[in-house]
Amino acid sequence: GSVLLLRQESAFRVTPSVPAADAEKAALKTIDGEIIYTILDTDDGKLLYELDLLSKDNKLYVGTIYAVTGAVLKAEINDSA
């Protein structure tokens, strides 16, 4: 999938250690479904992939993957949908 860089902090260059495809695979191991979109973002100086996923039972999830290690930091139902 394609990855959108939402914003870039001027203090550093965006260089994720984990490719977007690997982050998406990690998210899909947690939530069985389909990736809707993936963005690369920063939060408190941490480089993150933020994903929206549609589960096989048609629930919308949001996920956050740490772009340095590939660790799944969050995977929960999107209550705002």
XYZ file of C-alpha atoms in Angstrom:
81
model
C 0.000 0.000 0.000
C 0.941 3.598 -0.341
C 2.045 5.621 2.655
C 1.274 9.273 3.157
C 3.668 11.419 5.189
C 1.297 13.521 7.254
C 3.844 15.974 8.607
C 7.563 16.152 9.159
C 9.222 17.747 12.128
C 12.154 19.856 11.057
C 14.388 18.466 13.819
C 15.028 15.195 12.008
C 14.638 13.439 8.707
C 11.930 10.837 8.358
C 13.721 7.507 8.128
C 11.587 4.657 9.424
C 13.553 1.500 10.183
C 10.491 -0.618 9.444
C 9.017 -0.491 5.927
C 5.309 0.339 5.687
C 4.572 -3.118 4.282
C 6.049 -4.739 7.413
C 4.034 -2.422 9.667
C 0.894 -3.377 7.779
C 1.702 -7.092 8.189
C 2.123 -6.572 11.947
C -1.241 -4.813 12.120
C -2.927 -7.596 10.153
C -1.555 -10.177 12.602
C -3.429 -8.285 15.324
C -6.618 -7.467 13.376
C -7.715 -9.942 10.705
C -9.003 -7.798 7.865
C -7.942 -5.220 5.310
C -5.805 -2.072 5.495
C -7.745 1.022 4.435
C -4.848 3.450 4.679
C -1.462 3.960 6.297
C 0.206 7.237 7.184
C 3.638 8.002 8.587
C 3.456 10.546 11.392
C 5.305 11.749 14.464
C 3.977 11.996 17.996
C 6.144 13.386 20.804
C 9.196 12.841 18.607
C 8.317 9.177 17.905
C 7.998 8.033 14.317
C 4.737 6.106 13.934
C 2.623 4.427 11.302
C -1.050 5.087 11.877
C -3.441 2.739 10.122
C -7.149 2.301 9.596
C -8.238 -1.299 9.202
C -11.554 -2.917 8.355
C -11.971 -6.244 10.124
C -13.608 -9.250 8.503
C -16.680 -8.585 10.680
C -16.890 -5.015 9.242
C -15.615 -3.116 12.281
C -13.307 -0.158 11.753
C -10.092 -0.286 13.788
C -7.275 2.185 14.273
C -3.761 0.929 14.772
C -0.453 2.498 15.686
C 2.863 0.853 14.832
C 6.235 2.121 16.062
C 8.180 2.749 12.845
C 11.543 1.994 14.461
C 10.802 -1.497 15.841
C 7.535 -2.527 14.202
C 5.858 -2.992 17.577
C 2.072 -2.684 17.629
C 1.370 0.109 20.113
C -2.392 0.291 19.656
C -5.152 -1.642 17.899
C -8.665 -0.703 18.900
C -12.118 -0.144 17.488
C -12.565 3.357 16.097
C -15.447 4.758 18.157
C -15.605 7.938 16.080
C -16.632 6.109 12.893
